[in-house]
Short mmCIF file of C-alpha atoms in Angstrom, two decimals:
data_model
loop_
_atom_site.label_atom_id
_atom_site.label_comp_id
_atom_site.label_asym_id
_atom_site.label_seq_id
_atom_site.Cartn_x
_atom_site.Cartn_y
_atom_site.Cartn_z
CA UNK H 26 -6.58 1.95 -17.84
CA UNK H 27 -7.09 5.14 -16.70
CA UNK H 28 -4.74 8.26 -15.75
CA UNK H 29 -4.55 10.49 -12.86
CA UNK H 30 -2.93 13.87 -12.13
CA UNK H 31 -4.54 15.57 -9.03
CA UNK H 32 -4.88 14.43 -5.57
CA UNK H 33 -8.64 13.82 -5.91
CA UNK H 34 -7.99 11.99 -8.80
CA UNK H 35 -5.34 9.83 -7.06
CA UNK H 36 -7.59 9.05 -4.19
CA UNK H 37 -10.50 8.28 -6.45
CA UNK H 38 -8.11 5.61 -8.37
CA UNK H 39 -6.86 4.31 -4.93
CA UNK H 40 -10.54 3.70 -3.54
CA UNK H 41 -11.33 2.03 -7.08
CA UNK H 42 -8.46 -0.29 -6.43
CA UNK H 43 -9.36 -0.87 -2.68
CA UNK H 44 -13.03 -1.45 -3.81
CA UNK H 45 -11.92 -4.30 -5.95
CA UNK H 46 -9.67 -5.92 -3.54
CA UNK H 47 -10.88 -9.15 -2.08
CA UNK H 48 -7.91 -11.01 -0.69
CA UNK H 49 -4.68 -9.07 -0.58
CA UNK H 50 -3.66 -5.32 -1.06
CA UNK H 51 0.36 -4.53 -1.15
CA UNK H 52 1.40 -0.90 -1.40
CA UNK H 53 4.70 0.52 -1.87
CA UNK H 54 5.41 4.42 -1.46
CA UNK H 55 7.66 6.62 0.32
CA UNK H 56 5.33 7.38 3.15
CA UNK H 57 1.28 7.15 3.16
CA UNK H 58 1.10 11.18 2.74
CA UNK H 59 -0.32 11.37 -0.93
CA UNK H 60 -2.89 8.41 -0.25
CA UNK H 61 -4.69 10.10 2.68
CA UNK H 62 -5.11 6.54 4.43
CA UNK H 63 -7.06 7.96 7.36
CA UNK H 64 -9.99 9.55 5.44
CA UNK H 65 -12.96 7.73 6.62
CA UNK H 66 -14.32 5.90 3.55
CA UNK H 67 -10.63 4.57 3.13
CA UNK H 68 -10.52 3.45 6.49
CA UNK H 69 -13.89 1.46 6.60
CA UNK H 70 -12.91 -0.12 3.22
CA UNK H 71 -9.53 -1.19 4.87
CA UNK H 72 -11.35 -2.23 8.08
CA UNK H 73 -13.89 -4.32 6.06
CA UNK H 74 -10.86 -6.06 4.33
CA UNK H 75 -9.35 -7.03 7.73
CA UNK H 76 -12.51 -8.34 9.08
CA UNK H 77 -13.57 -10.50 6.22
CA UNK H 78 -11.43 -13.47 7.18
CA UNK H 79 -10.45 -15.97 4.80
CA UNK H 80 -6.55 -15.32 4.87
CA UNK H 81 -6.92 -11.57 3.80
CA UNK H 82 -3.71 -9.42 3.79
CA UNK H 83 -2.79 -5.82 3.83
CA UNK H 84 0.86 -5.08 3.48
CA UNK H 85 2.35 -1.61 3.11
CA UNK H 86 5.95 -1.03 2.46
CA UNK H 87 7.13 2.50 3.07
CA UNK H 88 10.52 4.38 2.61
CA UNK H 89 9.88 6.15 5.77
CA UNK H 90 7.89 5.00 8.59
CA UNK H 91 8.77 7.81 11.02
CA UNK H 92 5.68 9.85 10.66
CA UNK H 93 3.03 6.96 10.12
CA UNK H 94 2.19 6.65 13.87
CA UNK H 95 1.75 10.62 14.29
CA UNK H 96 0.03 11.09 10.77
CA UNK H 97 -2.18 8.29 10.22
CA UNK H 98 -4.08 7.65 13.95
CA UNK H 99 -6.82 5.65 12.03
CA UNK H 100 -4.54 3.52 10.45
CA UNK H 101 -2.46 2.68 13.78
CA UNK H 102 -5.80 1.62 15.35
CA UNK H 103 -6.42 -0.91 12.45
CA UNK H 104 -2.88 -2.26 13.06
CA UNK H 105 -3.46 -2.48 16.86
CA UNK H 106 -6.70 -4.44 16.18
CA UNK H 107 -5.69 -6.48 13.12
CA UNK H 108 -1.96 -7.04 13.23
CA UNK H 109 -2.46 -10.41 11.99
CA UNK H 110 -3.87 -9.18 8.92
CA UNK H 111 -2.35 -5.50 8.46
CA UNK H 112 1.51 -5.16 8.46
CA UNK H 113 3.62 -2.04 7.80
CA UNK H 114 7.48 -2.22 7.24
CA UNK H 115 10.13 0.12 6.34
CA UNK H 116 12.14 -0.59 3.29
CA UNK H 117 15.59 -1.48 3.71
CA UNK H 118 17.36 1.80 3.42
CA UNK H 119 20.63 -0.09 2.34
CA UNK H 120 19.44 -1.35 -0.75
CA UNK H 121 18.31 0.25 -4.11
CA UNK H 122 14.54 1.02 -3.96
CA UNK H 123 12.50 1.91 -7.16
CA UNK H 124 11.48 5.50 -7.93
CA UNK H 125 8.01 4.17 -8.46
CA UNK H 126 5.15 3.87 -6.05
CA UNK H 127 2.68 1.09 -6.55
CA UNK H 128 -0.23 -0.68 -4.96
CA UNK H 129 -1.15 -4.29 -6.39
CA UNK H 130 -4.61 -5.68 -5.46
CA UNK H 131 -5.14 -9.54 -5.71
CA UNK H 132 -2.44 -10.14 -8.49
CA UNK H 133 -4.60 -8.14 -10.86
CA UNK H 134 -5.24 -4.50 -10.32
CA UNK H 135 -2.42 -1.85 -10.28
CA UNK H 136 -1.98 1.59 -9.29
CA UNK H 137 1.33 3.04 -10.36
CA UNK H 138 3.03 6.32 -10.03
CA UNK H 139 6.23 6.48 -11.85
CA UNK H 140 7.52 8.93 -9.62
CA UNK H 141 6.98 8.56 -5.50
CA UNK H 142 7.19 12.42 -5.43
CA UNK H 143 4.60 13.02 -7.96
CA UNK H 144 0.80 12.64 -8.18
CA UNK H 145 0.63 11.55 -11.96
CA UNK H 146 0.07 7.72 -12.49
CA UNK H 147 -2.13 5.10 -14.08
CA UNK H 148 -4.73 2.84 -12.76
CA UNK H 149 -4.94 -0.67 -14.51
CA UNK H 150 -7.94 -2.57 -12.91
CA UNK H 151 -7.22 -5.77 -14.52
CA UNK H 152 -3.53 -6.21 -15.69
CA UNK H 153 -2.09 -9.65 -14.46
CA UNK H 154 1.09 -9.19 -16.26
CA UNK H 155 1.94 -6.08 -14.65
CA UNK H 156 0.47 -6.97 -11.30
CA UNK H 157 2.80 -10.14 -11.03
CA UNK H 158 5.79 -8.00 -12.02
CA UNK H 159 5.18 -5.42 -9.29
CA UNK H 160 4.19 -8.34 -7.00
CA UNK H 161 7.36 -9.73 -7.32
CA UNK H 162 9.41 -6.80 -6.89
CA UNK H 163 7.37 -5.90 -3.77
CA UNK H 164 8.05 -9.33 -2.33
CA UNK H 165 11.73 -9.14 -2.84
CA UNK H 166 11.66 -5.68 -0.92
CA UNK H 167 9.26 -7.24 1.69
CA UNK H 168 11.74 -10.12 2.42
CA UNK H 169 14.67 -7.53 2.75
CA UNK H 170 12.66 -5.10 5.40
CA UNK H 171 12.92 -6.57 8.82
CA UNK H 172 11.76 -3.19 10.28
CA UNK H 173 8.15 -3.51 11.08
CA UNK H 174 5.98 -0.65 12.54
CA UNK H 175 4.02 -1.66 15.81
CA UNK H 176 0.96 -0.17 17.24
CA UNK H 177 1.78 -0.97 20.62
CA UNK H 178 5.20 0.39 22.41
#
């Protein structure tokens, strides 16, 4: 387990989690602002996961999807080109949502921020128990979140 407190440490932790992802990445956050998803190496890693085939899956579940198209044009291009692999949904605003933000990779790795509004968090590169718990929480929210972001009008 490692901790992070600054934007650069958060980005390094997310990049580490992303580099270790081989099949599935699930991210829950308020929006994607803190993760700087459109940073070129991060987009390249996401693209590599998309083109790898073999039933890969990337899912972003966000409290607010209103700025994604405007703030993350690179991610929108990936969504357009790989909509069969990459999906972005808005969490159901009428149900309780956790205060924490998290990412789960391959049901093993976990990046966890106890408060969506704060940078501070932890990276657990191999924690299947915690990953299973967060994956379950994500799946419940995902199933109640029909609002999907589209890359086309």
